Every structure is written in structure tokens, then in C-alpha cells.
mmCIF file of C-alpha atoms and ligand atoms in Angstrom:
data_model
loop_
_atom_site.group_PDB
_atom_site.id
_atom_site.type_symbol
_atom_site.label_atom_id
_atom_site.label_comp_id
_atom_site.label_asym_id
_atom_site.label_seq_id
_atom_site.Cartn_x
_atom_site.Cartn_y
_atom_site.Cartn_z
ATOM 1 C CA UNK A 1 121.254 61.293 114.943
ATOM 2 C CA UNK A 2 124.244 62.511 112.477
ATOM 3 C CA UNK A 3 127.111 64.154 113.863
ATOM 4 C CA UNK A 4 130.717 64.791 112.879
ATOM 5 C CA UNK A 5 133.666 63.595 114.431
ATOM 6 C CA UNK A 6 136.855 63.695 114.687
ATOM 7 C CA UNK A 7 138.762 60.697 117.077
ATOM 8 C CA UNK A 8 142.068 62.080 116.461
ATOM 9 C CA UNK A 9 143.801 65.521 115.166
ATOM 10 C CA UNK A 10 144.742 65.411 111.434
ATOM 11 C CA UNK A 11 143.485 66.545 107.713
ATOM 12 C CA UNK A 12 140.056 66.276 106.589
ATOM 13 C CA UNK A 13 140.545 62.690 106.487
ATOM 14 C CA UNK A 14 139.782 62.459 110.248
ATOM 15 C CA UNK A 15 136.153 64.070 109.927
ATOM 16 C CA UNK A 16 133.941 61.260 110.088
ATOM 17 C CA UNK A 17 130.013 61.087 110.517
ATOM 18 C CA UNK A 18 129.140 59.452 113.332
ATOM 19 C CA UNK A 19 125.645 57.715 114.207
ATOM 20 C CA UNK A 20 124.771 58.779 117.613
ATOM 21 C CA UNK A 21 121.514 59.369 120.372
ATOM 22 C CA UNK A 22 119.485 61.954 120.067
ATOM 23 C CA UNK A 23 121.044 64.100 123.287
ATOM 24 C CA UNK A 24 118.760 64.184 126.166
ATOM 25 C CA UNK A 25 117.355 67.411 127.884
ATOM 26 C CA UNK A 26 118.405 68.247 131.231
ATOM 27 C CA UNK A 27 116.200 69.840 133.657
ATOM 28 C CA UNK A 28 118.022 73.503 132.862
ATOM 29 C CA UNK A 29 118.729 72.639 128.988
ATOM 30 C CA UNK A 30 117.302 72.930 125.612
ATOM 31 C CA UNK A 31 117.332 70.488 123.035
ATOM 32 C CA UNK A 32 117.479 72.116 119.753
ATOM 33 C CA UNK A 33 117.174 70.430 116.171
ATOM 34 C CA UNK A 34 119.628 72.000 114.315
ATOM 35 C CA UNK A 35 118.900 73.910 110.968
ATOM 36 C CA UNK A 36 121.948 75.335 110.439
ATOM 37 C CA UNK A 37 125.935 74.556 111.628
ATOM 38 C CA UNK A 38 127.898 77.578 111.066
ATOM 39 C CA UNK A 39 131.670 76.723 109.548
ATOM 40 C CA UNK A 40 134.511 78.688 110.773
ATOM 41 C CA UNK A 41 138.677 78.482 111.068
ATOM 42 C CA UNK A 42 138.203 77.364 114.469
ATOM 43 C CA UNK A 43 136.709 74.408 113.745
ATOM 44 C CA UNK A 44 139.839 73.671 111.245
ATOM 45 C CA UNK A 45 142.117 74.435 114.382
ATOM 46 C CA UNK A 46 140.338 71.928 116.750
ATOM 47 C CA UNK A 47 140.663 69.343 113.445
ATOM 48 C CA UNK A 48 144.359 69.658 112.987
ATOM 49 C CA UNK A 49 145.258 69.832 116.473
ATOM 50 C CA UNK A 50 146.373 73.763 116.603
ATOM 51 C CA UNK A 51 144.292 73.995 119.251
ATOM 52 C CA UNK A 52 144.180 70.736 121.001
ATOM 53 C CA UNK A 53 141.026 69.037 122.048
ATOM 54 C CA UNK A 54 139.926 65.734 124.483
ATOM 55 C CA UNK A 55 139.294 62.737 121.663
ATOM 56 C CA UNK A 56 137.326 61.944 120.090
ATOM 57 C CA UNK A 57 135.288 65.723 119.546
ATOM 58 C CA UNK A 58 132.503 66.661 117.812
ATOM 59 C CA UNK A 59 132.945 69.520 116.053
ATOM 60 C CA UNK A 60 131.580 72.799 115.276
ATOM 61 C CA UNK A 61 130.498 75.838 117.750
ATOM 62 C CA UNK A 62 127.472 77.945 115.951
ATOM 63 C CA UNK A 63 124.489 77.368 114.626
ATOM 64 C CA UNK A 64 120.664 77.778 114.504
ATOM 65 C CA UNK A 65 117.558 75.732 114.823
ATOM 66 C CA UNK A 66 114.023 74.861 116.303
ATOM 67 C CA UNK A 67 114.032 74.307 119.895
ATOM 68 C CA UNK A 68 112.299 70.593 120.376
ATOM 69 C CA UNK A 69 112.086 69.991 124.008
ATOM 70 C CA UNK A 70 112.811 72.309 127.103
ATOM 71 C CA UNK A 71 113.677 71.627 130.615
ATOM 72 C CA UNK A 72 111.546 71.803 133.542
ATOM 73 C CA UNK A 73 113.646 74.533 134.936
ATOM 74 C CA UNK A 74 114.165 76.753 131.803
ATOM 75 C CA UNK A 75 112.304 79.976 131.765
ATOM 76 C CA UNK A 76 111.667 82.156 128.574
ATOM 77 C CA UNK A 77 112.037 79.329 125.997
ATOM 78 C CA UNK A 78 109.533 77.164 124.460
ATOM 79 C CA UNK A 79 109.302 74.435 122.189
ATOM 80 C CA UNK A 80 109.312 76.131 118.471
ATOM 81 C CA UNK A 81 111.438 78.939 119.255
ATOM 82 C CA UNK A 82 114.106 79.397 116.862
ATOM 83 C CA UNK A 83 117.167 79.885 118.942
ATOM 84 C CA UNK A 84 121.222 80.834 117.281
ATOM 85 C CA UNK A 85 124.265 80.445 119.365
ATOM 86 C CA UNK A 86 127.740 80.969 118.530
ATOM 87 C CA UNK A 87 129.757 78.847 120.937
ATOM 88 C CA UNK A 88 128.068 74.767 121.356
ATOM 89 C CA UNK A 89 130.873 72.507 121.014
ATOM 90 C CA UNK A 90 129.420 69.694 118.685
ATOM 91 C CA UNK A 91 127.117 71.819 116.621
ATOM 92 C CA UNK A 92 127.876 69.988 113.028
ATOM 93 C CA UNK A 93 124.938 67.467 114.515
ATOM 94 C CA UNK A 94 121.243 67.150 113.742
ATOM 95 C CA UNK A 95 120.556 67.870 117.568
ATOM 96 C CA UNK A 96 122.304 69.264 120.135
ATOM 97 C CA UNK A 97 121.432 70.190 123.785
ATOM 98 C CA UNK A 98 122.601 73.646 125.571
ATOM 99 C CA UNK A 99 122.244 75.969 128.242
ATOM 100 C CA UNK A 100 119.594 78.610 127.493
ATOM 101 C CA UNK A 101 122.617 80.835 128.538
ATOM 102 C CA UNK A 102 124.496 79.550 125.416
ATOM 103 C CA UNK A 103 121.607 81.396 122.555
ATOM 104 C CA UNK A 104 119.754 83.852 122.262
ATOM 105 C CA UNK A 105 116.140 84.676 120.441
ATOM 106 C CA UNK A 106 116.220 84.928 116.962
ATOM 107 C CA UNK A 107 114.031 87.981 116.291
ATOM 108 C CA UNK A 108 110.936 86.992 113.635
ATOM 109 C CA UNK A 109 111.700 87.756 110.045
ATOM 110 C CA UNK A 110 115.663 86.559 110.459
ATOM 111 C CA UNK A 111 115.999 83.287 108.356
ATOM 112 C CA UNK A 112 117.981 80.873 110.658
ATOM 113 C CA UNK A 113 120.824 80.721 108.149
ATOM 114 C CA UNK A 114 121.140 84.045 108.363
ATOM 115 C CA UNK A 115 120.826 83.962 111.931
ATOM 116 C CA UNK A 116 123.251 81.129 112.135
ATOM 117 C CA UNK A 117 125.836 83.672 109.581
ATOM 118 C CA UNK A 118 125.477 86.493 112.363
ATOM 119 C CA UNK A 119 126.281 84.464 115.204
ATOM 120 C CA UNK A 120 130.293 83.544 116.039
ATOM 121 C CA UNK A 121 131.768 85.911 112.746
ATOM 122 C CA UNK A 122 128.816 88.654 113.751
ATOM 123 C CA UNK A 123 129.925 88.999 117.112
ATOM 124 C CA UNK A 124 133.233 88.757 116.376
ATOM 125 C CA UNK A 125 133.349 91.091 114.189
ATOM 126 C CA UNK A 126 131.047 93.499 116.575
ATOM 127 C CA UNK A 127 133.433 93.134 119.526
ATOM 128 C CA UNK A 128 136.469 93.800 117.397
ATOM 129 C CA UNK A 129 134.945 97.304 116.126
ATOM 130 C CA UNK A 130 133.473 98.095 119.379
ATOM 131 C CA UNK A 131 135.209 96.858 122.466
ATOM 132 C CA UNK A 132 138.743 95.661 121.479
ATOM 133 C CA UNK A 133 139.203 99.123 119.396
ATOM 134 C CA UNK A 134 135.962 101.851 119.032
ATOM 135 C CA UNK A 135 135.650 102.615 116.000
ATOM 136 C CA UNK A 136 135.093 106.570 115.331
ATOM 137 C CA UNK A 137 134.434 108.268 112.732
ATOM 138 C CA UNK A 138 137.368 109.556 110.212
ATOM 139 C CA UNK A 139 139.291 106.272 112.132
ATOM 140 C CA UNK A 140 141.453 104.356 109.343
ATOM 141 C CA UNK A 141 141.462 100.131 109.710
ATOM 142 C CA UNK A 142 143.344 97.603 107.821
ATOM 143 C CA UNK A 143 141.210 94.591 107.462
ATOM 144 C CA UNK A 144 142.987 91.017 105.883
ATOM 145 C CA UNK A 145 141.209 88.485 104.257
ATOM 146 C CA UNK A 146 138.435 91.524 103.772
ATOM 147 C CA UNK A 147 136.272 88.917 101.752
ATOM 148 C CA UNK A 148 136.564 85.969 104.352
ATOM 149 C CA UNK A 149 133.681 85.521 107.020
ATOM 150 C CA UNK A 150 134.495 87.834 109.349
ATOM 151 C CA UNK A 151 136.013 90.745 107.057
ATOM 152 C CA UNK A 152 133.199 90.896 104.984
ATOM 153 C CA UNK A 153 130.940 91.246 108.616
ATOM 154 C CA UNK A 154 134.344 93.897 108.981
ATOM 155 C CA UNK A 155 133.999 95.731 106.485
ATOM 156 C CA UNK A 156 130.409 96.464 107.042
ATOM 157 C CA UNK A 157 130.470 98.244 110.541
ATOM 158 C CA UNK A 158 133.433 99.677 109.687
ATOM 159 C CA UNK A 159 132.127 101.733 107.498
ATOM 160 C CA UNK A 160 128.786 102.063 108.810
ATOM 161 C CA UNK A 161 130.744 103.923 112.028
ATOM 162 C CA UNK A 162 132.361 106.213 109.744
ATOM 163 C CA UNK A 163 135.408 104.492 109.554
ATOM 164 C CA UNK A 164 137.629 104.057 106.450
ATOM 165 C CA UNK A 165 138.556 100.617 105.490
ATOM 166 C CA UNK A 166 141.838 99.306 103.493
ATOM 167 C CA UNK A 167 141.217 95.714 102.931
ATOM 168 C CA UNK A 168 143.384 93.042 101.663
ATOM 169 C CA UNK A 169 142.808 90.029 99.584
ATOM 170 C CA UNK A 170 143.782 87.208 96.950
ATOM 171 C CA UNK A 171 141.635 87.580 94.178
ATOM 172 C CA UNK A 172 139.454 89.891 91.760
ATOM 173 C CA UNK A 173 136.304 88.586 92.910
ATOM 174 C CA UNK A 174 137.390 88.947 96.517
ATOM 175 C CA UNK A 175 138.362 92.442 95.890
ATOM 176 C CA UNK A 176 135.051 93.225 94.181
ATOM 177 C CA UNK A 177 133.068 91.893 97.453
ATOM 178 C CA UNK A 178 135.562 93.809 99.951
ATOM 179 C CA UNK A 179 134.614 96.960 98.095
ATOM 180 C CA UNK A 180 130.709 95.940 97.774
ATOM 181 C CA UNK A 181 130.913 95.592 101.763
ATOM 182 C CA UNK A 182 132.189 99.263 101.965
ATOM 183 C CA UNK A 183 136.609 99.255 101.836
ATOM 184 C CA UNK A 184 137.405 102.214 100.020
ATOM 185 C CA UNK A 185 140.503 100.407 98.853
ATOM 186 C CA UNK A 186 141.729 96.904 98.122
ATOM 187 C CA UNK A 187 145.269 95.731 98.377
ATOM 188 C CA UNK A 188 146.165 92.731 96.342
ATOM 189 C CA UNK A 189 148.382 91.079 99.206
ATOM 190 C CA UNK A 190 149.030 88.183 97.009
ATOM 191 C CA UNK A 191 150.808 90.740 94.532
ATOM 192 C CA UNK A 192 152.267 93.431 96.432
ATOM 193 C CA UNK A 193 153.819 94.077 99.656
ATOM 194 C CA UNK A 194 151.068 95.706 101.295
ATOM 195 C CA UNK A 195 152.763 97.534 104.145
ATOM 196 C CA UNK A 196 154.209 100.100 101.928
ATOM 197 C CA UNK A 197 150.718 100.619 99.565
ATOM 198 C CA UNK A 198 149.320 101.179 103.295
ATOM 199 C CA UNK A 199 151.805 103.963 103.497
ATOM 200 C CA UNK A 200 151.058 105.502 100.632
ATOM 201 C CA UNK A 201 146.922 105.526 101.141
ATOM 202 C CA UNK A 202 147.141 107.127 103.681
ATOM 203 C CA UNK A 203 150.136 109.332 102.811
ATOM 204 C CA UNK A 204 152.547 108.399 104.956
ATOM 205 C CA UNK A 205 150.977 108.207 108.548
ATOM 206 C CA UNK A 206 149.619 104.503 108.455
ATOM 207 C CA UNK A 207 146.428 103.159 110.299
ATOM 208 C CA UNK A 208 144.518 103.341 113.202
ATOM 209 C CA UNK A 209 144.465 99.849 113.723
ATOM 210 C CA UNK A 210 144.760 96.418 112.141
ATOM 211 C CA UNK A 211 142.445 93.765 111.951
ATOM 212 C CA UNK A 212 144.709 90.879 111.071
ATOM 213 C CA UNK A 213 142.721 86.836 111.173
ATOM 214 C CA UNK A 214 145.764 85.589 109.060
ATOM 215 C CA UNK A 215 148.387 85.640 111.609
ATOM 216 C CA UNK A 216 151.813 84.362 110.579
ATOM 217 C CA UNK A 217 151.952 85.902 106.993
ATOM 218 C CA UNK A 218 151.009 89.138 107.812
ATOM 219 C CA UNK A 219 151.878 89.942 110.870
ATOM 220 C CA UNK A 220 155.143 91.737 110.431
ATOM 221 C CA UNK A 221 153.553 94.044 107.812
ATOM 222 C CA UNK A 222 150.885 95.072 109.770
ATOM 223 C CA UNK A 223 152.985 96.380 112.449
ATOM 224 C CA UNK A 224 154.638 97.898 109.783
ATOM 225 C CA UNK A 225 151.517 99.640 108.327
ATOM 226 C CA UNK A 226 150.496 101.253 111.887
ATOM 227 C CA UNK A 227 150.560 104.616 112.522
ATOM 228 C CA UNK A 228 152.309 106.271 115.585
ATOM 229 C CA UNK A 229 150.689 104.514 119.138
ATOM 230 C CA UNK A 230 148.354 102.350 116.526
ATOM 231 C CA UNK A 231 146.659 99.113 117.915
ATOM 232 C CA UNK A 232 147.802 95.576 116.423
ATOM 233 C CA UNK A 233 144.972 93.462 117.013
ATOM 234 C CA UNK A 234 146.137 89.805 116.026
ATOM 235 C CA UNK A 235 142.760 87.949 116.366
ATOM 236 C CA UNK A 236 143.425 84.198 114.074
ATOM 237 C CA UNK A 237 146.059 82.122 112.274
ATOM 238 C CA UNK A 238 144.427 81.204 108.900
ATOM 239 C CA UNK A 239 148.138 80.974 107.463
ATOM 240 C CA UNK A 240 149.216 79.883 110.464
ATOM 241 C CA UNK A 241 150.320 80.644 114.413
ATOM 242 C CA UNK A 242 152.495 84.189 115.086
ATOM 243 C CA UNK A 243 155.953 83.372 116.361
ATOM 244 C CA UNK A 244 157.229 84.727 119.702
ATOM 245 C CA UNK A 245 158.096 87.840 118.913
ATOM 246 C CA UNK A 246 160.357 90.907 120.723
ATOM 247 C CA UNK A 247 157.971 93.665 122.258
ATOM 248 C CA UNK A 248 160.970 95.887 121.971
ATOM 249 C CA UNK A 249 159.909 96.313 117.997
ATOM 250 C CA UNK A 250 156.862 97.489 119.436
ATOM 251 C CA UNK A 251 158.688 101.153 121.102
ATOM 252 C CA UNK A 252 160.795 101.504 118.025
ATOM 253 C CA UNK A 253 157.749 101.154 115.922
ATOM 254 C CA UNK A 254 156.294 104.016 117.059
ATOM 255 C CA UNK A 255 155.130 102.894 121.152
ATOM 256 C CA UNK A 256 152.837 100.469 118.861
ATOM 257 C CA UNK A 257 150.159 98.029 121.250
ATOM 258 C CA UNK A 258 149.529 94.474 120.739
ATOM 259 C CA UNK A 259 146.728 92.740 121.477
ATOM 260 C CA UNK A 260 145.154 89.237 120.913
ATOM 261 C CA UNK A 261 141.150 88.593 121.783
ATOM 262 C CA UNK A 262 139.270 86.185 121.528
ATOM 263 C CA UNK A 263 135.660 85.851 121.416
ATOM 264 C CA UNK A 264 135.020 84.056 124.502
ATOM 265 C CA UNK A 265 136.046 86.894 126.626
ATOM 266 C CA UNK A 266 133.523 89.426 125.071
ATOM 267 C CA UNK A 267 130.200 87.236 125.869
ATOM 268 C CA UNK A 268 131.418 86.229 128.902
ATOM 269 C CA UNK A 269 127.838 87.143 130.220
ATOM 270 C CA UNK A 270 124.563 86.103 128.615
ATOM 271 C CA UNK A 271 124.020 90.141 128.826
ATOM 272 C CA UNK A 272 127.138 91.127 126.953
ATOM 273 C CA UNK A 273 126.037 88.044 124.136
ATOM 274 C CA UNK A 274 122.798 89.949 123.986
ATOM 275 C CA UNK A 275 123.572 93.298 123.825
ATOM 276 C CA UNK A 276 125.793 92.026 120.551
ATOM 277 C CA UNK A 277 123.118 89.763 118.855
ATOM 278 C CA UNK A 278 120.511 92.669 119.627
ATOM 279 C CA UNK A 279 122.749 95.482 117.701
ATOM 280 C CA UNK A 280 123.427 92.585 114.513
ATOM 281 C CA UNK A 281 119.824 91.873 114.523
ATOM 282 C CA UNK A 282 118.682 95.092 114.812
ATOM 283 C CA UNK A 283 121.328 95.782 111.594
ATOM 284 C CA UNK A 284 120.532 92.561 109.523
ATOM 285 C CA UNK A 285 116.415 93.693 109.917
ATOM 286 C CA UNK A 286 116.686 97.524 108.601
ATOM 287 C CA UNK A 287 119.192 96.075 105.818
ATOM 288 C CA UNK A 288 122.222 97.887 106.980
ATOM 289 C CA UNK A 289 124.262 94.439 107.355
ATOM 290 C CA UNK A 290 124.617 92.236 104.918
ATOM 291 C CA UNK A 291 125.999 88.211 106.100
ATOM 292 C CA UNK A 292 126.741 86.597 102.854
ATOM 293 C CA UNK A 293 125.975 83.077 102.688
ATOM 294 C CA UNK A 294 129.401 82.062 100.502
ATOM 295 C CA UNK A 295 128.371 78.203 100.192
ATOM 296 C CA UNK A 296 126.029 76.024 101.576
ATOM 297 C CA UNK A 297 126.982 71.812 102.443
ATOM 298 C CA UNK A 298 125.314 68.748 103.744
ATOM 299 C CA UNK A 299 126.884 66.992 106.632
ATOM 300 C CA UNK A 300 128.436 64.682 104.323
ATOM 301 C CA UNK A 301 130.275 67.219 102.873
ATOM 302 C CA UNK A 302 131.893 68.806 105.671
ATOM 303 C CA UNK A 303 135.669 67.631 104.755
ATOM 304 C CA UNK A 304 134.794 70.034 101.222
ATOM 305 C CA UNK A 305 133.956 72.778 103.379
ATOM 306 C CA UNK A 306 136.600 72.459 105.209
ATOM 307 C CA UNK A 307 139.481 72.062 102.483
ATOM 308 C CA UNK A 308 137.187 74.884 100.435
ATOM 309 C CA UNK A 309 137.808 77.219 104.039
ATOM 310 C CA UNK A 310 141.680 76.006 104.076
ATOM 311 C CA UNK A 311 142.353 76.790 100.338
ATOM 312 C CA UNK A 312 141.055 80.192 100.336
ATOM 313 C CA UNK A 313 138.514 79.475 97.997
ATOM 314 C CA UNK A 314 135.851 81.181 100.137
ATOM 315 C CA UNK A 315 134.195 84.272 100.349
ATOM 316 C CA UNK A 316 131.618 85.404 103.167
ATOM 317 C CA UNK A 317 130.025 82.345 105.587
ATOM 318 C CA UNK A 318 130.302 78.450 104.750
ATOM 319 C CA UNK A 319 127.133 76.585 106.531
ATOM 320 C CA UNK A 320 126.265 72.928 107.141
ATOM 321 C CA UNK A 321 123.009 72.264 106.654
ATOM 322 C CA UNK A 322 122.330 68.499 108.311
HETATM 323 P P1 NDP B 1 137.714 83.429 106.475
HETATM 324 O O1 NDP B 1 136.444 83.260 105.757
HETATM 325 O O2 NDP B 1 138.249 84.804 106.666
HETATM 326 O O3 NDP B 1 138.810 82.543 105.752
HETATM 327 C C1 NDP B 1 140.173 82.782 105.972
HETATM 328 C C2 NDP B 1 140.762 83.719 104.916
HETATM 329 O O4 NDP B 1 142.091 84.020 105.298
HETATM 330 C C3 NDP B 1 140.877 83.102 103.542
HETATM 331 O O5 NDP B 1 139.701 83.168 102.760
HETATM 332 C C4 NDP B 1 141.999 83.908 102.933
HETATM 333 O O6 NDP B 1 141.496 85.092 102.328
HETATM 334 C C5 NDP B 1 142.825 84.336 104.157
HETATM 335 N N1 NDP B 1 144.121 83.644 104.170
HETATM 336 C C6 NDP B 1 145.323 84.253 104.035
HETATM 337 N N2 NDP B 1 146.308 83.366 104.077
HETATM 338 C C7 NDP B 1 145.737 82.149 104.220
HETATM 339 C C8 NDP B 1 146.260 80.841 104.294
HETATM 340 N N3 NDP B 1 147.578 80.592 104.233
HETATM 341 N N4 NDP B 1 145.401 79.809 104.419
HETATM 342 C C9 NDP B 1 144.091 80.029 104.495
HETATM 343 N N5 NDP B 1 143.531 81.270 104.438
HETATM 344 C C10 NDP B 1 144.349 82.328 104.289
HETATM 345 O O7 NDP B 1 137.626 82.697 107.890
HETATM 346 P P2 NDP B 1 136.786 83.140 109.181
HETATM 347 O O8 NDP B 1 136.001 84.355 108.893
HETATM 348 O O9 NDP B 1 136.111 81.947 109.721
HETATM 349 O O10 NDP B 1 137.938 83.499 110.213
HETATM 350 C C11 NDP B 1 138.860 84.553 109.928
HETATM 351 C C12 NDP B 1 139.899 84.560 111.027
HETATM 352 O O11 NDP B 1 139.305 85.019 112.212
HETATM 353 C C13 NDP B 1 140.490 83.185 111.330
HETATM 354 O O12 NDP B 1 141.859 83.315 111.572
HETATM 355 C C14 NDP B 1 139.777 82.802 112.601
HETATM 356 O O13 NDP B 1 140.498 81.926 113.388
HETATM 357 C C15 NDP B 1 139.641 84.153 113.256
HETATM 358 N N6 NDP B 1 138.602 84.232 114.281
HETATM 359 C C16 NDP B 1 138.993 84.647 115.524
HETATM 360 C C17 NDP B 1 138.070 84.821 116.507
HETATM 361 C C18 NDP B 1 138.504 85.384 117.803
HETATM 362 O O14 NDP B 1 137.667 85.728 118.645
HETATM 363 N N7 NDP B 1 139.787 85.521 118.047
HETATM 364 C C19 NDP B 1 136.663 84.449 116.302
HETATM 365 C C20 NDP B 1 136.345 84.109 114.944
HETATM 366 C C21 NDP B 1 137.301 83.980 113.977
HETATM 367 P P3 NDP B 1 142.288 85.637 101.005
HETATM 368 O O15 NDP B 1 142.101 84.550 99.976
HETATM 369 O O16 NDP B 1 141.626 86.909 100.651
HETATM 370 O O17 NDP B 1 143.714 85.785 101.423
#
């Protein structure tokens, strides 16, 4: 089977396709033929070496597909079930073989690229708003790169708890989506300092809480666009890692709190995973999510999805289709 690899850290140049077995099923597994990989900033981060990884590595961590065989231990899953999971190390593949643990169900009527789209962003996105800070209603958010992946998925349940959403972005047509996905306002942060527009939407006081994915560029103005005891959650590095930073800037801006989540953490139990994919799921079917399928690639094309991710020339989800 097709799979991508990469055998050291580097650019795109190190993502190679690699002819391997087809995985074998182990008594408590599923093997699963893959319909859809899921791309996302982490893979880019296990490619470059930001976050380091035992060589060589397949890549990828979501995606969707048929399952084709099925241990003689595994309970509740048969052969032709279509299955979505947001965290298989090795999913840019044609097969890969998992835990039952590591999916869930997809409900009938969800396409699996859709499916695949709802998986590592959807959650993410759903244990931001819920468990890292509640969203209530009349609650102000600041949400960068509103247009990317996850801030599209952001915007959305935002809003849909009553929630008001600033978002920020780089371009018209990323504007237009931010505000299609339900931000009452866009901030051109390629333009203007946004810290100080912040200020001025929401006359003076500042927000509730940040949702900030780009990390090193932004980080400094969204602790600067809090309001009094506001939450800085710092949840990616698309322009890069934050520097160590003094938490003494945190009491003189206004006894601000810091934290940095990561998904892992918030499906730590194959409960808490479904509990999330049952709430997207049950969103996606009565329409009131949207997961915007920005491009679609073959296998082959994986170092163009990744330099399209890197550039910023994306909007919504990237998928692999092998
Ligand atoms: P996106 O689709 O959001 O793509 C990244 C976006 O970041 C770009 O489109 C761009 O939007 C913006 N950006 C700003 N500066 C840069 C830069 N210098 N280089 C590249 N992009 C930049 O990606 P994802 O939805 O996959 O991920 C968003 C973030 O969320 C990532 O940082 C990712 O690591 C993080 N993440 C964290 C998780 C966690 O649990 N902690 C889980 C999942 C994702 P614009 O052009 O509008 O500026």
C-alpha cells in the first residue's frame, strides 16, 4: 500500500511516498481502508522537526474510511462500518490499523470527508469553546486565522452559544468566510495592529478570551486585547513557537491567565472522544455546522498541501484523498 514518509525532519522535500504492506489486524484492532487523510499544522510540525519524531514517520493523525477486517476480540465494529478518528499516527496511507478506542461511528448520512473534516479541527475546536473556556452567551472571543481549519469550526459554535466573535485574518476572501461562519467583525491583522481595533469593538474593555493557533506573531497582542482576569488560550504556532515569556506581564495586565491545551488531553477517554464527535455530528446532521472542505489532494500531492497549509493560502480543511 501507499503511504507518506518522512525519514528525516526538513521542508516538503522530505515527504516521500513510500510502498509498504498492507498493516495486519491484531486480535483487538481494526484495519481500516482509508477514504479520507485529514491535513492539519501538526502534521507540518512533525515534518520540520518542531515537534520531534522517531525516523523515519509516517505522517498524518485523522481520517476516515471503511473498516476491512476486525479482530477476534473487537466488539461493536464490523467489517463495512465507516469509522473517523482524529489521532492515528500514519494516517496519509491507503490502510491503516487502530484500536477501536482510537474512532468512533460515523453516524449514516455523514459523507466520510466530512466526517474526516469534523474529526481533529472539530474536536478541537469543541473542547476549546467548551472545556478549556465555556462559552456563554453575551461572552466576547478573539479568534486568529478565523478562516483557517479550526477558526472557521470556531467561529461556528461560537456563535451558535451566543457568543460574539472578532476574528482576524489575511485576506478579503478570508474575511468574507470568517463573517459567513458567524464573526460579527473581521480584523485585517495583516494591515492593522489588531490589539487596539480590539479595544475599540468592544469600547474599551477587551475580550473574554483569545483563541490564538498562530502563536509567535500574535501573541503579545492578544494579551494585549484581553479584558480584566481574561483567559489567553495559546493553542498552535502556525507563525511559529511563543518565546519564554515573564508571567509577571500577566498581574500588570490585568491578573490575565494563560493557558496552553492540547487536544490529547480532552479525549483522553474513548467517552470524552464520544461525547465530542456525538455533539459535531449531531450539529453537522441538523445543518447547524458547516466543515468546509478548502481543497482536496491525492497522495502524490501531499508536499502542495502542505506548502498550500504553510503559505496561508488556505481556507477551511485540506484532505488527502489516497
Ligand atoms: P489553519 O487552517 O488555521 O492554517 C493556519 C492559518 O494560520 C493560516 O491559514 C493563516 O491564516 C494563519 N497564519 C498566521 N500567520 C501564519 C504564518 N506565519 N504561517 C502560516 N500560517 C499563518 O490550520 P489548522 O486549522 O490546521 O490549525 C490552526 C492552529 O491550531 C495551528 O497552529 C495548529 O497547530 C493548532 N492546533 C492545535 C491543536 C491543539 O489541541 N493544541 C489541535 C489542532 C490544531 P491567515 O492567512 O488568515 O493569517
Amino acid at each position: 500500500m501507499r503511504s507518506v514518509q518522512a525519514d528525516r525532519h526538513g521542508g516538503t522535500e522530505v515527504l516521500a511516498i513510500v510502498d509498504l504492506p498492507v498493516p495486519v489486524c491484531g486480535p483487538d484492532q481494526i484495519l481500516v481502508k482509508v477514504a479520507a487523510s485529514g491535513v492539519n499544522f501538526i502534521d507540518t510540525y512533525q515534518r520540520s522537526g518542531l515537534y520531534s519524531m522517531p525516523l523515519p514517520v509516517g505522517l498524518g493523525r485523522e481520517g476516515s474510511g471503511l473498516v476491512v477486517a476486525v479482530g477476534d476480540n473487537v466488539q461493536g465494529i464490523t467489517e463495512g462500518h465507516l469509522v473517523a478518528w482524529p489521532g492515528v499516527q500514519g494516517s496519509y496511507a491507503e490502510y491503516v490499523v487502530m484500536s477501536p478506542t482510537d474512532c468512533v461511528l460515523v453516524p449514516v448520512g455523514i459523507e466520510p470527508n466530512i466526517a474526516c473534516a469534523a474529526m481533529l479541527q472539530g474536536m478541537t475546536a469543541h473542547y476549546l469553546v467548551t472545556s478549556v473556556y465555556n462559552i456563554q452567551s453575551g461572552d466576547t472571543a478573539l479568534v486568529h486565522a478565523a478562516a483557517g481549519g479550526v477558526g472557521l469550526l470556531l467561529c461556528q459554535m461560537i456563535s451558535a452559544r451566543g457568543g460574539h466573535v472578532i476574528g482576524t485574518v489575511s485576506t478579503q476572501a478570508k474575511a468574507d468566510a470568517a463573517l459567513k461562519a458567524g464573526a460579527e467583525h473581521v480584523i485585517r491583522y495583516d494591515q492593522e495592529d489588531f490589539a487596539p481595533r480590539v479595544r475599540e469593538l468592544t469600547n474599551g474593555v477587551g475580550v473574554n478570551v483569545v483563541y490564538d493557533g498562530v502563536g509567535k506573531s500574535t501573541f503579545d497582542g492578544s494579551l494585549a486585547s484581553l479584558k480584566r482576569r481574561g483567559l489567553m488560550v495559546t493553542f498552535g504556532n502556525a507563525s511559529g513557537a511563543v518565546p519564554p515569556f515573564d508571567l509577571l506581564r500577566l498581574s500588570s495586565m490585568g491578573s490575565l491567565s494563560v493557558i496552553r491545551p492540547t487536544l490529547g488531553d480532552f479525549i483522553a477517554t474513548p467517552e470524552e472522544m464520544q461525547w465530542r464527535a456525538d455533539e459535531i455530528f449531531a450539529a453537522i446532521a441538523d445543518g447547524s455546522l458547516n466543515c468546509e472542505i478548502g481543497g482536496t489532494y491525492s497522495l502524490d500531492q501531499v508536499a502542495q498541501a502542505h506548502d498550500d497549509l504553510e503559505s496561508r493560502a488556505t481556507s477551511g480543511k485540506l484532505l488527502l484523498i489516497p
